[in-house]
mmCIF file of C-alpha atoms in Angstrom:
data_model
loop_
_atom_site.group_PDB
_atom_site.id
_atom_site.type_symbol
_atom_site.label_atom_id
_atom_site.label_comp_id
_atom_site.label_asym_id
_atom_site.label_seq_id
_atom_site.Cartn_x
_atom_site.Cartn_y
_atom_site.Cartn_z
ATOM 1 C CA UNK Y 1 219.665 110.113 230.357
ATOM 2 C CA UNK Y 2 217.250 111.190 232.988
ATOM 3 C CA UNK Y 3 213.829 112.193 231.536
ATOM 4 C CA UNK Y 4 213.716 115.313 233.718
ATOM 5 C CA UNK Y 5 217.029 116.536 232.203
ATOM 6 C CA UNK Y 6 215.722 115.921 228.688
ATOM 7 C CA UNK Y 7 212.608 118.018 229.378
ATOM 8 C CA UNK Y 8 214.772 120.685 231.013
ATOM 9 C CA UNK Y 9 216.987 120.936 227.897
ATOM 10 C CA UNK Y 10 213.912 121.023 225.640
ATOM 11 C CA UNK Y 11 212.275 123.734 227.791
ATOM 12 C CA UNK Y 12 215.434 125.890 227.815
ATOM 13 C CA UNK Y 13 215.808 125.501 224.037
ATOM 14 C CA UNK Y 14 212.295 126.789 223.401
ATOM 15 C CA UNK Y 15 212.780 129.635 225.906
ATOM 16 C CA UNK Y 16 215.959 130.748 224.074
ATOM 17 C CA UNK Y 17 214.127 130.466 220.780
ATOM 18 C CA UNK Y 18 211.507 132.956 221.971
ATOM 19 C CA UNK Y 19 213.993 135.250 223.788
ATOM 20 C CA UNK Y 20 216.051 135.769 220.605
ATOM 21 C CA UNK Y 21 213.258 135.815 218.049
ATOM 22 C CA UNK Y 22 215.102 137.877 215.419
ATOM 23 C CA UNK Y 23 218.232 135.759 215.432
ATOM 24 C CA UNK Y 24 216.244 132.518 215.514
ATOM 25 C CA UNK Y 25 214.120 133.674 212.565
ATOM 26 C CA UNK Y 26 217.273 134.589 210.581
ATOM 27 C CA UNK Y 27 218.811 131.159 211.229
ATOM 28 C CA UNK Y 28 215.627 129.368 210.182
ATOM 29 C CA UNK Y 29 215.413 131.443 206.969
ATOM 30 C CA UNK Y 30 219.083 130.832 206.089
ATOM 31 C CA UNK Y 31 218.872 127.089 206.709
ATOM 32 C CA UNK Y 32 215.606 126.875 204.748
ATOM 33 C CA UNK Y 33 217.067 128.813 201.812
ATOM 34 C CA UNK Y 34 220.139 126.578 201.807
ATOM 35 C CA UNK Y 35 218.084 123.398 201.808
ATOM 36 C CA UNK Y 36 215.825 124.793 199.073
ATOM 37 C CA UNK Y 37 218.820 125.690 196.903
ATOM 38 C CA UNK Y 38 220.446 122.317 197.423
ATOM 39 C CA UNK Y 39 217.257 120.411 196.641
ATOM 40 C CA UNK Y 40 216.669 122.552 193.539
ATOM 41 C CA UNK Y 41 220.095 121.753 192.095
ATOM 42 C CA UNK Y 42 219.737 118.083 192.987
ATOM 43 C CA UNK Y 43 216.361 117.998 191.216
ATOM 44 C CA UNK Y 44 217.798 119.690 188.104
ATOM 45 C CA UNK Y 45 220.776 117.341 188.069
ATOM 46 C CA UNK Y 46 218.540 114.299 188.457
ATOM 47 C CA UNK Y 47 216.212 115.489 185.682
ATOM 48 C CA UNK Y 48 219.159 115.985 183.336
ATOM 49 C CA UNK Y 49 220.501 112.530 184.243
ATOM 50 C CA UNK Y 50 217.141 110.985 183.375
ATOM 51 C CA UNK Y 51 216.946 112.934 180.119
ATOM 52 C CA UNK Y 52 220.446 111.849 179.187
ATOM 53 C CA UNK Y 53 219.616 108.245 180.113
ATOM 54 C CA UNK Y 54 216.458 108.420 178.027
ATOM 55 C CA UNK Y 55 218.426 109.850 175.114
ATOM 56 C CA UNK Y 56 220.949 107.031 175.439
ATOM 57 C CA UNK Y 57 218.173 104.449 175.264
ATOM 58 C CA UNK Y 58 216.856 106.022 172.077
ATOM 59 C CA UNK Y 59 220.252 106.701 170.582
ATOM 60 C CA UNK Y 60 220.181 105.891 166.882
ATOM 61 C CA UNK Y 61 222.430 106.278 163.945
ATOM 62 C CA UNK Y 62 221.621 106.308 160.255
ATOM 63 C CA UNK Y 63 223.815 104.548 157.704
ATOM 64 C CA UNK Y 64 223.083 105.834 154.204
ATOM 65 C CA UNK Y 65 224.020 103.611 151.288
ATOM 66 C CA UNK Y 66 225.234 104.743 147.887
ATOM 67 C CA UNK Y 67 222.719 104.714 145.015
ATOM 68 C CA UNK Y 68 224.739 101.934 143.360
ATOM 69 C CA UNK Y 69 224.222 99.558 146.311
ATOM 70 C CA UNK Y 70 222.610 96.250 145.471
ATOM 71 C CA UNK Y 71 220.857 93.561 147.518
ATOM 72 C CA UNK Y 72 224.119 91.735 148.220
ATOM 73 C CA UNK Y 73 225.659 94.978 149.498
ATOM 74 C CA UNK Y 74 222.666 95.644 151.751
ATOM 75 C CA UNK Y 75 222.853 92.146 153.231
ATOM 76 C CA UNK Y 76 226.603 92.384 153.751
ATOM 77 C CA UNK Y 77 226.336 95.764 155.486
ATOM 78 C CA UNK Y 78 223.399 94.619 157.617
ATOM 79 C CA UNK Y 79 225.415 91.588 158.778
ATOM 80 C CA UNK Y 80 228.400 93.850 159.448
ATOM 81 C CA UNK Y 81 226.235 96.127 161.597
ATOM 82 C CA UNK Y 82 224.582 93.274 163.487
ATOM 83 C CA UNK Y 83 227.953 91.656 164.217
ATOM 84 C CA UNK Y 84 229.013 94.628 166.342
ATOM 85 C CA UNK Y 85 228.207 94.215 170.066
ATOM 86 C CA UNK Y 86 227.220 97.909 170.356
ATOM 87 C CA UNK Y 87 224.232 97.354 168.060
ATOM 88 C CA UNK Y 88 220.858 96.468 169.568
ATOM 89 C CA UNK Y 89 218.924 96.327 166.281
ATOM 90 C CA UNK Y 90 219.146 97.226 162.595
ATOM 91 C CA UNK Y 91 216.268 98.145 160.290
ATOM 92 C CA UNK Y 92 216.485 98.670 156.548
ATOM 93 C CA UNK Y 93 214.679 101.771 155.316
ATOM 94 C CA UNK Y 94 214.214 101.576 151.568
ATOM 95 C CA UNK Y 95 214.184 104.718 149.495
ATOM 96 C CA UNK Y 96 210.462 104.161 148.839
ATOM 97 C CA UNK Y 97 209.712 104.033 152.575
ATOM 98 C CA UNK Y 98 211.880 107.110 153.156
ATOM 99 C CA UNK Y 99 210.121 109.150 150.466
ATOM 100 C CA UNK Y 100 206.708 108.187 151.872
ATOM 101 C CA UNK Y 101 207.859 109.489 155.252
ATOM 102 C CA UNK Y 102 209.110 112.733 153.697
ATOM 103 C CA UNK Y 103 205.904 113.219 151.718
ATOM 104 C CA UNK Y 104 203.981 113.644 154.976
ATOM 105 C CA UNK Y 105 205.359 117.187 155.111
ATOM 106 C CA UNK Y 106 203.546 119.233 152.401
ATOM 107 C CA UNK Y 107 206.469 121.574 151.841
ATOM 108 C CA UNK Y 108 208.924 118.750 151.257
ATOM 109 C CA UNK Y 109 206.341 116.963 149.109
ATOM 110 C CA UNK Y 110 206.194 119.988 146.763
ATOM 111 C CA UNK Y 111 209.996 119.947 146.450
ATOM 112 C CA UNK Y 112 210.005 116.215 145.716
ATOM 113 C CA UNK Y 113 207.343 116.672 143.029
ATOM 114 C CA UNK Y 114 209.442 119.439 141.464
ATOM 115 C CA UNK Y 115 212.410 117.065 141.286
ATOM 116 C CA UNK Y 116 210.348 114.433 139.550
ATOM 117 C CA UNK Y 117 212.416 111.540 140.900
ATOM 118 C CA UNK Y 118 213.308 110.049 144.249
ATOM 119 C CA UNK Y 119 216.664 111.547 145.360
ATOM 120 C CA UNK Y 120 216.879 109.385 148.483
ATOM 121 C CA UNK Y 121 218.905 106.209 148.918
ATOM 122 C CA UNK Y 122 218.365 103.107 150.999
ATOM 123 C CA UNK Y 123 219.572 103.376 154.566
ATOM 124 C CA UNK Y 124 219.787 101.488 157.822
ATOM 125 C CA UNK Y 125 218.441 102.760 161.111
ATOM 126 C CA UNK Y 126 220.718 101.374 163.798
ATOM 127 C CA UNK Y 127 219.648 101.388 167.433
ATOM 128 C CA UNK Y 128 222.628 101.209 169.745
ATOM 129 C CA UNK Y 129 222.917 99.713 173.188
ATOM 130 C CA UNK Y 130 222.783 102.490 175.766
ATOM 131 C CA UNK Y 131 226.014 101.582 177.547
ATOM 132 C CA UNK Y 132 228.215 101.834 174.439
ATOM 133 C CA UNK Y 133 226.829 104.936 172.771
ATOM 134 C CA UNK Y 134 229.824 107.139 173.592
ATOM 135 C CA UNK Y 135 232.592 104.997 172.029
ATOM 136 C CA UNK Y 136 231.629 105.226 168.388
ATOM 137 C CA UNK Y 137 234.120 107.406 166.535
ATOM 138 C CA UNK Y 138 236.481 104.603 165.440
ATOM 139 C CA UNK Y 139 233.648 102.317 164.377
ATOM 140 C CA UNK Y 140 231.920 105.086 162.418
ATOM 141 C CA UNK Y 141 235.204 105.841 160.649
ATOM 142 C CA UNK Y 142 235.511 102.163 159.628
ATOM 143 C CA UNK Y 143 231.954 102.187 158.303
ATOM 144 C CA UNK Y 144 232.637 105.328 156.259
ATOM 145 C CA UNK Y 145 235.555 103.566 154.558
ATOM 146 C CA UNK Y 146 233.156 101.044 152.966
ATOM 147 C CA UNK Y 147 232.641 101.961 149.307
ATOM 148 C CA UNK Y 148 228.888 101.234 149.463
ATOM 149 C CA UNK Y 149 228.264 103.495 152.473
ATOM 150 C CA UNK Y 150 227.744 107.120 151.541
ATOM 151 C CA UNK Y 151 227.317 108.667 154.995
ATOM 152 C CA UNK Y 152 226.965 107.736 158.656
ATOM 153 C CA UNK Y 153 225.028 110.135 160.870
ATOM 154 C CA UNK Y 154 224.919 109.550 164.595
ATOM 155 C CA UNK Y 155 224.262 113.000 166.092
ATOM 156 C CA UNK Y 156 227.729 113.421 167.567
ATOM 157 C CA UNK Y 157 227.414 117.178 168.135
ATOM 158 C CA UNK Y 158 224.020 116.930 169.831
ATOM 159 C CA UNK Y 159 225.234 114.115 172.058
ATOM 160 C CA UNK Y 160 228.328 116.058 173.121
ATOM 161 C CA UNK Y 161 226.244 119.177 173.813
ATOM 162 C CA UNK Y 162 223.864 117.312 176.125
ATOM 163 C CA UNK Y 163 226.779 115.647 177.934
ATOM 164 C CA UNK Y 164 228.574 118.983 178.424
ATOM 165 C CA UNK Y 165 225.394 120.649 179.691
ATOM 166 C CA UNK Y 166 224.904 117.894 182.248
ATOM 167 C CA UNK Y 167 228.496 118.228 183.474
ATOM 168 C CA UNK Y 168 228.186 122.023 183.787
ATOM 169 C CA UNK Y 169 224.976 121.787 185.812
ATOM 170 C CA UNK Y 170 226.552 119.211 188.126
ATOM 171 C CA UNK Y 171 229.612 121.388 188.701
ATOM 172 C CA UNK Y 172 227.498 124.487 189.317
ATOM 173 C CA UNK Y 173 225.417 122.517 191.815
ATOM 174 C CA UNK Y 174 228.527 121.245 193.592
ATOM 175 C CA UNK Y 175 230.142 124.686 193.698
ATOM 176 C CA UNK Y 176 227.037 126.443 194.955
ATOM 177 C CA UNK Y 177 226.391 123.613 197.397
ATOM 178 C CA UNK Y 178 229.974 123.980 198.656
ATOM 179 C CA UNK Y 179 229.562 127.712 199.304
ATOM 180 C CA UNK Y 180 226.385 127.175 201.247
#
């Protein structure tokens, strides 16, 4: 392209920009608002993705044992947990450790003193691998069938709520981005 033509096109573009100031201003405002809206939804979506990823990395479940559980039961259950490929690590929390943690809250400490005995049981804190944290329902059901496991808590409702919220924000961003 000839440099004189390029400068001619550039000169005519700026002349038209100043001749139709109102229309040019409206176009600049609309394009700016669209880009701002799009970047805002992308930032929100990215922040939620990071939060969800961070939650996946810290995703834990608690396996509470029955009061009748003995050392052999604890070892057997710990080996059962560690044998699963979804498990990153397992830590035994004795009822003494658990009560010490609860006693840090003065209100709970008063309730524990009123009871006079330790109502807690031994438990395992299980840290899961972040890529398998959504496929747990069958495994949790198998764990609950063990006679020495009283309860398995893995925050299913909270996890589903965060996942749904992320999907909704993504869809809203896509829909609004599509209208713009």
